[in-house]
Amino acid sequence: MLLMNMKRKLAWVLCVALVAALCSPAAMAAEGPQEPAALPQSDLDLGSYYDYLDSRGGLGVRPDAEILIDAASFSSEQNSGAYTTDFAGESTVLWWDKTGSTITWDFAVSEAGFYQLALDYCAVPGYNNDIIIDVLLDGEAPYANVQNVNLRKVYLDETYVDLQDNSFAVNLKGDELRPSLLEQQLWQSSFIGDAKDHYAEPMYFYLSEGDHQVTLRLDEAALVLKSLRFANPPEAPTYLEALATWNGQDSSGYLGEFEAEKSYLKNGLTLFATYDTAQVHVTPSSPKVVNYNTIGKNTWKDIGQEITWEFTVPQDGYYYLAFKVKQYDKTNSYSARSVTIDGQTFFKEMEIQKYAYDSKWYIQCLESETGEPLKVYLTAGRHILGMKAAMDEEYAAILREIDEVSAEMQRWYREIIKITGFNADSGRVSIDTNRDFHLDKNIPGLMEGLQSCKDRLDACYAHIDTMDGISTSGASVLKESSVMLEKLIKKPGKIAKRIEVLRSNISNLSTWAIEQRTQPLTMDKFYVFSPDVEIPAVGGGFFQQLWYRFLMFLNSFTGSNTTVTGSTEIGET
């Protein structure tokens, strides 16, 4: 027994000695300081872009000065492994491929004001995803909208050689095969936009006079950086101002027709050729085989997605542009595109071109808000047309207001269910709907809050009614939610009974706002033509279409649905 007690005491002494040794200053010093790793700020920790501008008195002075920062001259980095190299025709550029790392640059500002930030970059090959970055200014994220910013890559059809040579391969049945998209290592200059697509313009950063730091955090993929620029691009002139500057002559006798599916560069993997086999006038058409003859459908709808095309004109002069399109996804609303030629916005009207809802194909010129065709001055030779999915700021502001109202309604909903409890779903009601919870008295500000939400929805609905290209029938969810709120305000004792209706309306508002931000459009072709040439017609008369459908019917008996060696599946995604 005595021996056992001595062993226990010895073990206890050894344990105390071991703990003391591990906790000694020498041991702790050997391990080094244990600082927690810096974590990215979440959107919940950051204010909105609206709050950022509002706290600075709105969007104020925008200097003409440009602040150019050489990417290779960074001041510090954290686990980036970045190094300078020569790449894609540029020398001494910064290769950066470690996600989760940061790089910081010092710069000086001589004129205080609001600036936009542009990156001159090229994507590193071998990564499937787009480049995702966060932007920090003087060590902090200024607002949530510049976190998880998407920098797009550039792609080209594998079959594309030049404007005259982009023939799609066919399988043994004669069906065309959609070409794969090949990533291109081309330098791009991109202004930082809203990661949430809530704002039409690129984001602004306020810079006071003096020294500053800008930090980028790489979240996905990899890139090569040439430079960073704080600048304010000049505003595009109006159409009349552009005409006065050109002071040119009309071209004569030219009509150029260019197939949209034979596109040039594009900035998304989903921007591939599609098809419409039902219409004879959608070219090229065949009642027997599948031809890829359109581009877009439901794949060209995200703000910022851009497709370009090469085209030529034979002489210097003014030309009209017209587009054969169909927009049948956004009922009673429009889709928008910004148009560029050779990377330039010739006049302000090109920034937003609206394409109305129509279940049929139609041709629309580059036009003013009143529908007047607008001509552009082109020199003889090759040009590049660009069309980017966009949104006008007027409608974007309405959708931001809807988002805020929806969030406010959600907040009141949470306050209500704190008292009433909540239902598992609309089919399993667990709230005592016969009980009066006196919510108007037990939740301070509830009725005033619901009234404010109703008034704001009514104001949005009235604003939409004044806009061109969109009908209030397409915004009926706003009116429905307003009527629902009015009922809750008039009879607060029945709020608990209508809690599922409230939850459903909140969901519907959010879904509607998301859908309205999409910009779907399908294009068959575009035309470039002289002012003395008539605008082309859609084509496809009644009897021509009837005969085409009859041939399709006959070919349905002879076509084979079995897989043939050398063919690939034909289908849309």
Coordinates of C-alpha atoms in Angstrom, one line a residue:
M1 CA 0.0 0.0 0.0
L2 CA 2.8 2.4 0.9
L3 CA 4.5 1.7 -2.4
M4 CA 1.3 2.4 -4.3
N5 CA 0.9 5.8 -2.6
M6 CA 4.5 6.7 -3.4
K7 CA 3.8 5.9 -7.1
R8 CA 0.7 8.1 -7.1
K9 CA 2.6 11.0 -5.6
L10 CA 5.4 10.6 -8.1
A11 CA 3.0 10.6 -11.0
W12 CA 1.3 13.7 -9.7
V13 CA 4.6 15.6 -9.3
L14 CA 5.7 14.6 -12.9
C15 CA 2.4 15.9 -14.3
V16 CA 2.8 19.3 -12.5
A17 CA 6.3 19.6 -13.8
L18 CA 5.3 18.8 -17.4
V19 CA 2.5 21.4 -17.3
A20 CA 4.8 24.0 -15.8
A21 CA 7.4 23.3 -18.5
L22 CA 4.9 23.7 -21.3
C23 CA 3.5 27.0 -19.9
S24 CA 6.9 28.5 -19.2
P25 CA 7.8 31.8 -21.0
A26 CA 10.7 30.0 -22.8
A27 CA 8.4 27.4 -24.3
M28 CA 5.8 30.0 -25.4
A29 CA 8.6 32.1 -26.9
A30 CA 9.9 29.1 -28.8
E31 CA 6.4 28.6 -30.4
G32 CA 6.2 32.3 -31.4
P33 CA 3.2 34.7 -31.1
Q34 CA -0.1 33.0 -31.8
E35 CA -2.0 35.6 -33.7
P36 CA -5.4 34.7 -35.2
A37 CA -5.5 34.6 -39.0
A38 CA -7.2 37.6 -40.5
L39 CA -10.6 36.6 -41.9
P40 CA -12.4 38.2 -44.8
Q41 CA -15.2 40.6 -43.8
S42 CA -18.6 39.2 -44.5
D43 CA -21.4 41.2 -46.2
L44 CA -23.2 41.3 -42.9
D45 CA -20.3 43.2 -41.4
L46 CA -20.2 45.8 -44.2
G47 CA -22.5 48.7 -45.1
S48 CA -24.1 49.1 -48.5
Y49 CA -22.9 51.2 -51.4
Y50 CA -25.8 53.5 -50.9
D51 CA -24.8 54.1 -47.2
Y52 CA -21.2 54.7 -48.3
L53 CA -22.2 57.4 -50.8
D54 CA -24.8 58.9 -48.4
S55 CA -22.3 59.2 -45.6
R56 CA -20.2 61.4 -47.9
G57 CA -23.0 63.6 -49.1
G58 CA -23.8 61.7 -52.3
L59 CA -21.7 61.3 -55.4
G60 CA -19.7 64.5 -55.5
V61 CA -16.6 65.8 -57.3
R62 CA -15.2 63.3 -59.9
P63 CA -11.8 64.6 -60.9
D64 CA -10.4 64.2 -64.4
A65 CA -7.1 63.1 -63.1
E66 CA -5.9 59.5 -63.5
I67 CA -3.9 57.6 -60.9
L68 CA -1.9 54.8 -62.6
I69 CA -0.4 52.1 -60.4
D70 CA 2.1 49.7 -61.8
A71 CA 1.1 46.2 -60.6
A72 CA 4.7 45.0 -60.4
S73 CA 5.5 47.8 -57.9
F74 CA 3.4 46.5 -55.0
S75 CA 4.3 47.6 -51.4
S76 CA 3.4 44.4 -49.6
E77 CA 1.8 41.0 -50.0
Q78 CA 0.5 38.1 -47.9
N79 CA 1.1 34.5 -49.0
S80 CA 0.6 35.5 -52.7
G81 CA 3.7 34.0 -54.2
A82 CA 3.3 36.7 -56.9
Y83 CA 6.2 37.4 -59.2
T84 CA 7.0 39.5 -62.2
T85 CA 7.3 38.0 -65.7
D86 CA 6.6 38.5 -69.4
F87 CA 3.2 37.3 -70.5
A88 CA 0.9 37.7 -73.6
G89 CA 3.1 40.3 -75.2
E90 CA 3.6 42.5 -72.1
S91 CA 6.8 42.7 -70.1
T92 CA 7.3 43.0 -66.3
V93 CA 3.7 42.1 -65.3
L94 CA 2.6 40.4 -62.1
W95 CA 1.7 36.7 -62.1
W96 CA -0.7 35.9 -59.2
D97 CA -2.2 32.4 -58.7
K98 CA -2.6 31.7 -54.9
T99 CA -6.2 32.1 -53.7
G100 CA -6.8 33.5 -50.3
S101 CA -3.8 35.8 -50.6
T102 CA -3.6 39.6 -50.8
I103 CA -1.4 42.2 -52.5
T104 CA -1.3 45.9 -51.5
W105 CA -0.2 48.9 -53.4
D106 CA 0.7 52.4 -52.1
F107 CA -0.4 55.5 -54.1
A108 CA -0.9 59.2 -53.7
V109 CA -3.9 61.3 -54.5
S110 CA -3.4 65.0 -55.5
E111 CA -7.1 65.8 -56.1
A112 CA -9.7 64.5 -53.7
G113 CA -13.0 63.1 -55.1
F114 CA -14.8 60.0 -56.3
Y115 CA -12.9 57.7 -58.6
Q116 CA -13.7 54.4 -60.4
L117 CA -11.1 51.6 -60.2
A118 CA -10.0 49.7 -63.4
L119 CA -7.8 46.7 -63.6
D120 CA -5.7 45.8 -66.6
Y121 CA -5.4 42.1 -66.5
C122 CA -5.1 38.8 -68.4
A123 CA -6.5 35.5 -67.2
V124 CA -4.1 32.6 -66.4
P125 CA -4.9 29.5 -68.4
G126 CA -5.9 26.2 -66.7
Y127 CA -8.7 27.5 -64.4
N128 CA -12.4 26.8 -65.1
N129 CA -14.0 29.5 -63.0
D130 CA -14.0 33.3 -63.6
I131 CA -11.5 35.4 -61.6
I132 CA -13.1 36.5 -58.2
I133 CA -11.5 39.2 -56.1
D134 CA -12.2 41.5 -53.1
V135 CA -11.3 45.1 -53.0
L136 CA -10.0 46.9 -49.9
L137 CA -9.2 50.5 -49.5
D138 CA -6.8 51.6 -46.8
G139 CA -7.0 48.2 -45.2
E140 CA -10.8 47.9 -45.1
A141 CA -13.6 46.9 -47.4
P142 CA -15.5 50.2 -48.1
Y143 CA -18.8 48.4 -48.8
A144 CA -20.2 45.0 -49.5
N145 CA -20.7 45.6 -53.3
V146 CA -17.0 45.2 -54.0
Q147 CA -16.6 41.8 -52.4
N148 CA -16.6 38.8 -54.7
V149 CA -16.2 40.9 -57.8
N150 CA -16.2 38.9 -61.0
L151 CA -13.4 39.5 -63.6
R152 CA -14.5 37.7 -66.8
K153 CA -12.4 35.7 -69.2
V154 CA -12.5 35.8 -73.0
Y155 CA -13.4 32.9 -75.2
L156 CA -13.5 32.1 -78.9
D157 CA -15.3 29.3 -80.9
E158 CA -12.7 26.6 -81.8
T159 CA -13.9 26.8 -85.4
Y160 CA -13.4 30.6 -85.7
V161 CA -10.6 31.6 -88.1
D162 CA -11.9 35.0 -89.3
L163 CA -15.1 36.7 -90.4
Q164 CA -15.3 34.6 -93.6
D165 CA -14.2 31.3 -92.1
N166 CA -16.2 30.0 -89.1
S167 CA -18.0 26.9 -90.5
F168 CA -19.4 24.5 -87.9
A169 CA -18.6 20.9 -88.2
V170 CA -21.4 18.3 -89.0
N171 CA -21.9 14.8 -87.9
L172 CA -22.8 11.8 -90.1
K173 CA -26.5 12.7 -90.1
G174 CA -25.8 16.2 -91.3
D175 CA -26.6 18.0 -88.0
E176 CA -24.2 20.8 -87.1
L177 CA -22.0 20.3 -84.1
R178 CA -21.8 23.2 -81.6
P179 CA -18.1 24.2 -81.4
S180 CA -16.3 24.2 -78.1
L181 CA -15.1 27.6 -76.6
L182 CA -11.4 28.1 -76.3
E183 CA -10.1 30.5 -73.6
Q184 CA -8.0 33.3 -75.1
Q185 CA -5.1 35.0 -73.3
L186 CA -6.0 38.6 -74.1
W187 CA -5.5 41.7 -72.1
Q188 CA -8.6 43.4 -70.8
S189 CA -9.3 46.6 -69.0
S190 CA -12.3 46.3 -66.7
F191 CA -13.8 48.8 -64.2
I192 CA -14.9 47.3 -60.9
G193 CA -18.7 46.8 -61.0
D194 CA -21.3 45.9 -58.5
A195 CA -20.8 42.2 -57.5
K196 CA -24.5 42.0 -56.8
D197 CA -25.6 43.6 -60.1
H198 CA -27.7 46.2 -58.2
Y199 CA -26.1 49.2 -59.8
A200 CA -25.8 50.0 -63.5
E201 CA -22.6 52.0 -63.3
P202 CA -19.1 50.8 -62.0
M203 CA -18.5 51.5 -58.3
Y204 CA -17.0 54.7 -57.0
F205 CA -14.4 55.1 -54.3
Y206 CA -13.9 58.3 -52.4
L207 CA -10.2 59.2 -52.1
S208 CA -9.1 62.1 -50.0
E209 CA -5.9 64.1 -50.8
G210 CA -2.8 62.3 -49.6
D211 CA -1.4 58.8 -49.3
H212 CA -3.6 55.7 -49.6
Q213 CA -3.4 51.9 -50.1
V214 CA -5.5 49.6 -52.3
T215 CA -5.5 45.9 -51.5
L216 CA -6.8 43.0 -53.7
R217 CA -7.7 39.6 -52.3
L218 CA -7.7 36.7 -54.8
D219 CA -10.7 34.4 -54.1
E220 CA -10.9 32.2 -57.2
A221 CA -8.8 31.3 -60.3
A222 CA -5.6 33.3 -61.2
L223 CA -4.6 36.3 -63.2
V224 CA -1.7 38.4 -64.5
L225 CA -1.9 42.1 -63.6
K226 CA -0.4 44.9 -65.6
S227 CA -1.8 47.9 -63.8
L228 CA -4.5 49.4 -61.6
R229 CA -6.1 52.8 -62.4
F230 CA -8.2 55.1 -60.4
A231 CA -10.0 57.3 -63.0
N232 CA -13.3 58.7 -64.3
P233 CA -14.0 57.8 -67.9
P234 CA -15.3 60.8 -69.9
E235 CA -19.1 60.8 -70.5
A236 CA -20.2 59.8 -74.0
P237 CA -21.6 62.7 -76.1
T238 CA -25.2 62.8 -77.1
Y239 CA -26.2 61.6 -80.6
L240 CA -26.4 65.2 -82.0
E241 CA -23.0 66.1 -80.5
A242 CA -21.5 63.0 -82.1
L243 CA -23.0 63.9 -85.5
A244 CA -21.6 67.4 -85.3
T245 CA -18.1 65.9 -84.5
W246 CA -18.2 63.4 -87.4
N247 CA -19.6 65.8 -90.0
G248 CA -19.5 63.0 -92.5
Q249 CA -21.5 61.8 -95.6
D250 CA -24.0 59.0 -95.9
S251 CA -22.7 55.8 -97.4
S252 CA -24.6 54.4 -100.4
G253 CA -26.0 51.1 -101.7
Y254 CA -24.6 48.8 -99.0
L255 CA -26.5 46.0 -97.1
G256 CA -24.4 43.7 -95.0
E257 CA -26.0 40.7 -93.3
F258 CA -24.1 38.9 -90.5
E259 CA -25.1 35.7 -88.7
A260 CA -25.2 36.2 -84.9
E261 CA -24.2 32.6 -84.1
K262 CA -20.9 33.2 -85.9
S263 CA -19.7 35.4 -83.1
Y264 CA -16.2 36.6 -82.4
L265 CA -14.9 37.0 -78.8
K266 CA -17.3 36.6 -75.8
N267 CA -16.7 36.7 -72.0
G268 CA -18.6 33.6 -70.8
L269 CA -18.6 29.9 -71.4
T270 CA -22.4 29.8 -71.8
L271 CA -22.4 32.3 -74.7
F272 CA -22.4 29.5 -77.3
A273 CA -24.5 29.1 -80.5
T274 CA -28.1 28.0 -80.1
Y275 CA -30.8 27.1 -82.6
D276 CA -34.4 27.7 -83.6
T277 CA -35.6 25.0 -86.0
A278 CA -39.2 26.0 -86.0
Q279 CA -39.0 29.1 -88.2
V280 CA -38.0 29.1 -91.9
H281 CA -36.8 32.7 -91.7
V282 CA -34.2 32.0 -89.0
T283 CA -31.1 31.3 -91.1
P284 CA -29.6 29.0 -91.9
S285 CA -32.7 26.8 -91.7
S286 CA -33.3 23.3 -92.8
P287 CA -36.4 21.1 -92.5
K288 CA -34.2 18.0 -92.3
V289 CA -31.1 18.7 -90.2
V290 CA -30.3 20.8 -87.2
N291 CA -28.4 24.1 -87.8
Y292 CA -27.1 26.3 -85.1
N293 CA -28.6 29.6 -86.3
T294 CA -29.0 31.8 -83.2
I295 CA -27.2 32.9 -80.1
G296 CA -28.5 33.8 -76.7
K297 CA -31.8 32.2 -75.6
N298 CA -31.6 31.8 -71.8
T299 CA -27.8 31.8 -71.7
W300 CA -27.2 35.5 -72.5
K301 CA -29.0 37.1 -69.6
D302 CA -26.5 38.0 -66.9
I303 CA -25.5 41.7 -66.6
G304 CA -22.0 42.1 -67.9
Q305 CA -22.1 39.1 -70.4
E306 CA -20.8 40.4 -73.7
I307 CA -20.6 39.0 -77.3
T308 CA -18.7 40.6 -80.1
W309 CA -18.8 40.2 -83.9
E310 CA -16.5 41.2 -86.7
F311 CA -18.0 42.9 -89.7
T312 CA -16.8 45.0 -92.7
V313 CA -18.1 48.0 -94.6
P314 CA -16.9 49.0 -98.1
Q315 CA -16.6 52.7 -97.8
D316 CA -16.4 55.6 -95.3
G317 CA -19.7 57.1 -94.3
Y318 CA -22.8 56.8 -92.2
Y319 CA -24.5 53.5 -91.6
Y320 CA -27.5 52.1 -89.7
L321 CA -27.4 49.0 -87.6
A322 CA -30.4 46.7 -87.1
F323 CA -30.8 43.5 -85.1
K324 CA -33.1 40.6 -85.7
V325 CA -34.0 39.4 -82.1
K326 CA -36.6 37.7 -80.0
Q327 CA -37.2 38.5 -76.3
Y328 CA -39.9 36.3 -74.9
D329 CA -38.7 35.6 -71.3
K330 CA -39.5 38.8 -69.5
T331 CA -43.2 39.3 -70.0
N332 CA -44.4 42.9 -70.2
S333 CA -40.8 44.1 -69.7
Y334 CA -37.7 44.7 -71.7
S335 CA -34.1 43.4 -71.9
A336 CA -31.3 45.9 -72.3
R337 CA -27.9 45.9 -74.1
S338 CA -25.1 48.4 -74.3
V339 CA -23.6 48.6 -77.8
T340 CA -20.0 49.4 -78.7
I341 CA -18.2 49.6 -82.0
D342 CA -14.4 48.9 -81.8
G343 CA -14.7 49.1 -78.1
Q344 CA -16.1 52.6 -78.1
T345 CA -19.5 54.1 -77.1
F346 CA -20.0 56.7 -79.9
F347 CA -22.9 58.4 -78.2
K348 CA -24.9 58.2 -74.9
E349 CA -27.9 56.5 -76.6
M350 CA -25.7 53.4 -77.2
E351 CA -25.3 52.8 -73.5
I352 CA -28.8 51.4 -73.2
Q353 CA -30.8 49.8 -76.0
K354 CA -34.1 48.3 -74.9
Y355 CA -35.6 45.2 -76.5
A356 CA -39.3 44.8 -75.7
Y357 CA -41.1 41.5 -75.0
D358 CA -42.5 39.8 -78.0
S359 CA -43.1 36.1 -78.6
K360 CA -42.2 36.6 -82.3
W361 CA -39.0 37.6 -84.1
Y362 CA -38.6 41.3 -84.9
I363 CA -36.0 43.7 -86.3
Q364 CA -35.0 46.7 -84.4
C365 CA -32.5 49.4 -85.3
L366 CA -29.9 51.1 -83.1
E367 CA -32.4 53.7 -82.0
S368 CA -33.2 56.6 -79.7
E369 CA -35.7 56.4 -76.8
T370 CA -38.4 57.6 -79.2
G371 CA -37.7 54.9 -81.7
E372 CA -35.7 57.1 -84.2
P373 CA -33.0 55.1 -86.0
L374 CA -29.5 56.3 -85.2
K375 CA -26.7 56.2 -87.7
V376 CA -23.0 55.8 -87.0
Y377 CA -19.9 56.9 -88.9
L378 CA -17.6 54.0 -90.0
T379 CA -14.4 54.0 -92.0
A380 CA -14.0 51.4 -94.7
G381 CA -12.8 48.0 -93.5
R382 CA -13.1 45.8 -90.5
H383 CA -14.9 46.7 -87.3
I384 CA -16.0 44.9 -84.1
L385 CA -19.5 45.2 -82.8
G386 CA -20.0 44.5 -79.1
M387 CA -23.3 43.9 -77.2
K388 CA -23.3 43.6 -73.4
A389 CA -26.2 42.7 -71.2
A390 CA -26.9 45.8 -69.2
M391 CA -29.5 47.7 -67.0
D392 CA -30.5 51.3 -67.0
E393 CA -30.0 53.1 -63.7
E394 CA -33.6 54.2 -63.5
Y395 CA -34.9 50.7 -63.3
A396 CA -31.9 49.5 -61.2
A397 CA -32.9 52.1 -58.5
I398 CA -36.5 50.8 -58.4
L399 CA -35.3 47.2 -57.9
R400 CA -32.9 48.3 -55.1
E401 CA -35.9 49.9 -53.5
I402 CA -37.9 46.7 -53.8
D403 CA -35.0 44.8 -52.2
E404 CA -35.0 47.2 -49.3
V405 CA -38.8 46.9 -48.8
S406 CA -38.6 43.1 -49.0
A407 CA -35.9 43.2 -46.3
E408 CA -37.9 45.5 -44.1
M409 CA -41.0 43.2 -44.5
Q410 CA -38.8 40.3 -43.6
R411 CA -37.7 42.0 -40.4
W412 CA -41.3 42.7 -39.4
Y413 CA -42.1 39.1 -40.2
R414 CA -39.4 37.9 -37.8
E415 CA -40.7 40.2 -35.1
I416 CA -44.2 38.8 -35.5
I417 CA -43.2 35.1 -35.3
K418 CA -41.2 35.8 -32.1
I419 CA -44.6 36.2 -30.5
T420 CA -46.9 34.0 -32.6
G421 CA -44.5 31.2 -33.4
F422 CA -44.3 30.0 -37.0
N423 CA -45.8 27.3 -39.2
A424 CA -43.8 24.5 -40.5
D425 CA -45.2 25.4 -43.9
S426 CA -48.5 26.6 -45.4
G427 CA -50.0 23.1 -45.1
R428 CA -49.0 22.5 -41.5
V429 CA -50.4 25.4 -39.4
S430 CA -49.2 25.4 -35.8
I431 CA -50.1 29.0 -34.9
D432 CA -53.3 29.5 -32.9
T433 CA -55.2 31.5 -35.6
N434 CA -58.2 32.1 -33.2
R435 CA -56.1 34.0 -30.7
D436 CA -55.6 37.7 -30.8
F437 CA -51.9 38.3 -30.1
H438 CA -52.4 42.2 -30.0
L439 CA -49.4 42.5 -32.3
D440 CA -50.1 46.2 -33.0
K441 CA -49.6 46.8 -29.3
N442 CA -46.9 44.2 -28.5
I443 CA -44.5 45.1 -31.4
P444 CA -43.6 48.8 -31.2
G445 CA -43.7 50.5 -34.6
L446 CA -45.2 47.5 -36.4
M447 CA -48.2 49.3 -38.0
E448 CA -46.1 52.3 -39.0
G449 CA -43.5 50.0 -40.5
L450 CA -46.1 48.1 -42.5
Q451 CA -47.6 51.3 -43.7
S452 CA -44.2 52.6 -44.8
C453 CA -43.6 49.4 -46.8
K454 CA -47.0 49.8 -48.5
D455 CA -46.3 53.4 -49.4
R456 CA -42.9 52.6 -50.9
L457 CA -44.4 49.7 -53.0
D458 CA -47.1 52.0 -54.3
A459 CA -44.5 54.6 -55.2
C460 CA -42.4 52.0 -57.1
Y461 CA -45.6 50.8 -58.9
A462 CA -46.5 54.4 -59.9
H463 CA -42.9 55.0 -61.2
I464 CA -43.0 51.9 -63.3
D465 CA -46.2 53.1 -64.8
T466 CA -44.4 56.1 -66.2
M467 CA -41.5 54.1 -67.8
D468 CA -41.3 53.2 -71.4
G469 CA -40.9 49.5 -72.4
I470 CA -42.4 48.0 -69.2
S471 CA -46.0 47.5 -68.2
T472 CA -47.4 47.6 -64.7
S473 CA -49.1 44.3 -65.5
G474 CA -45.6 42.8 -65.4
A475 CA -45.2 44.3 -61.9
S476 CA -48.5 43.0 -60.5
V477 CA -46.6 41.5 -57.6
L478 CA -46.1 45.0 -56.2
K479 CA -49.8 45.8 -56.3
E480 CA -50.6 42.4 -54.7
S481 CA -48.2 42.9 -51.9
S482 CA -49.5 46.4 -51.3
V483 CA -53.1 45.2 -51.1
M484 CA -52.0 42.5 -48.7
L485 CA -50.3 45.0 -46.4
E486 CA -53.3 47.2 -46.5
K487 CA -55.4 44.4 -45.2
L488 CA -53.0 43.7 -42.3
I489 CA -53.0 47.4 -41.4
K490 CA -56.7 47.6 -41.3
K491 CA -57.2 44.4 -39.3
P492 CA -54.1 43.8 -37.2
G493 CA -56.0 41.1 -35.2
K494 CA -55.8 38.9 -38.3
I495 CA -52.1 39.2 -38.9
A496 CA -51.4 35.9 -37.3
K497 CA -54.0 34.2 -39.5
R498 CA -52.4 35.7 -42.6
I499 CA -48.8 35.1 -41.7
E500 CA -48.3 32.6 -44.5
V501 CA -49.6 35.2 -47.0
L502 CA -47.1 37.7 -45.7
R503 CA -44.3 35.2 -46.0
S504 CA -45.3 34.3 -49.5
N505 CA -45.4 37.9 -50.6
I506 CA -42.0 38.6 -49.3
S507 CA -40.7 35.6 -51.3
N508 CA -42.5 36.8 -54.4
L509 CA -41.1 40.3 -54.2
S510 CA -37.5 39.0 -53.9
T511 CA -38.0 36.5 -56.7
W512 CA -39.5 39.2 -59.0
A513 CA -36.6 41.6 -58.4
I514 CA -34.1 38.9 -59.2
E515 CA -35.9 38.0 -62.4
Q516 CA -36.1 41.6 -63.5
R517 CA -32.3 41.9 -63.2
T518 CA -31.9 39.2 -65.8
Q519 CA -31.6 40.4 -69.4
P520 CA -32.4 37.5 -71.8
L521 CA -32.2 38.0 -75.5
T522 CA -31.9 35.8 -78.6
M523 CA -30.4 37.1 -81.8
D524 CA -30.5 35.6 -85.3
K525 CA -28.5 38.1 -87.2
F526 CA -27.6 41.8 -87.5
Y527 CA -27.5 44.2 -90.5
V528 CA -25.2 47.1 -91.4
F529 CA -26.7 49.1 -94.2
S530 CA -26.6 52.5 -95.9
P531 CA -29.3 55.1 -95.3
D532 CA -30.5 54.8 -98.9
V533 CA -31.2 51.1 -98.4
E534 CA -34.6 49.9 -96.9
I535 CA -34.5 48.2 -93.6
P536 CA -34.8 44.4 -94.1
A537 CA -38.0 42.6 -93.2
V538 CA -38.2 39.6 -90.8
G539 CA -39.2 37.3 -93.7
G540 CA -41.0 34.0 -93.7
G541 CA -44.4 34.5 -95.3
F542 CA -47.4 32.4 -94.4
F543 CA -47.1 29.9 -97.3
Q544 CA -43.3 29.7 -97.1
Q545 CA -43.7 28.8 -93.4
L546 CA -46.5 26.3 -94.1
W547 CA -44.4 24.5 -96.7
Y548 CA -41.4 24.4 -94.4
R549 CA -43.5 22.8 -91.6
F550 CA -44.8 20.3 -94.1
L551 CA -41.3 19.3 -95.0
M552 CA -40.4 19.0 -91.4
F553 CA -43.4 16.7 -90.9
L554 CA -42.2 14.4 -93.8
N555 CA -38.7 14.3 -92.6
S556 CA -39.8 13.3 -89.2
F557 CA -40.6 9.8 -90.7
T558 CA -37.1 9.4 -92.3
G559 CA -34.9 11.0 -89.6
S560 CA -33.0 8.7 -87.2
N561 CA -32.9 9.3 -83.5
T562 CA -30.2 6.7 -82.9
T563 CA -26.7 7.7 -82.2
V564 CA -24.4 7.5 -85.2
T565 CA -20.7 7.0 -85.0
G566 CA -19.0 10.4 -85.2
S567 CA -22.0 12.4 -84.1
T568 CA -22.7 14.1 -80.8
E569 CA -25.8 14.9 -78.9
I570 CA -27.7 18.0 -80.1
G571 CA -29.4 19.7 -77.2
E572 CA -29.7 23.0 -75.3
T573 CA -28.5 23.6 -71.8

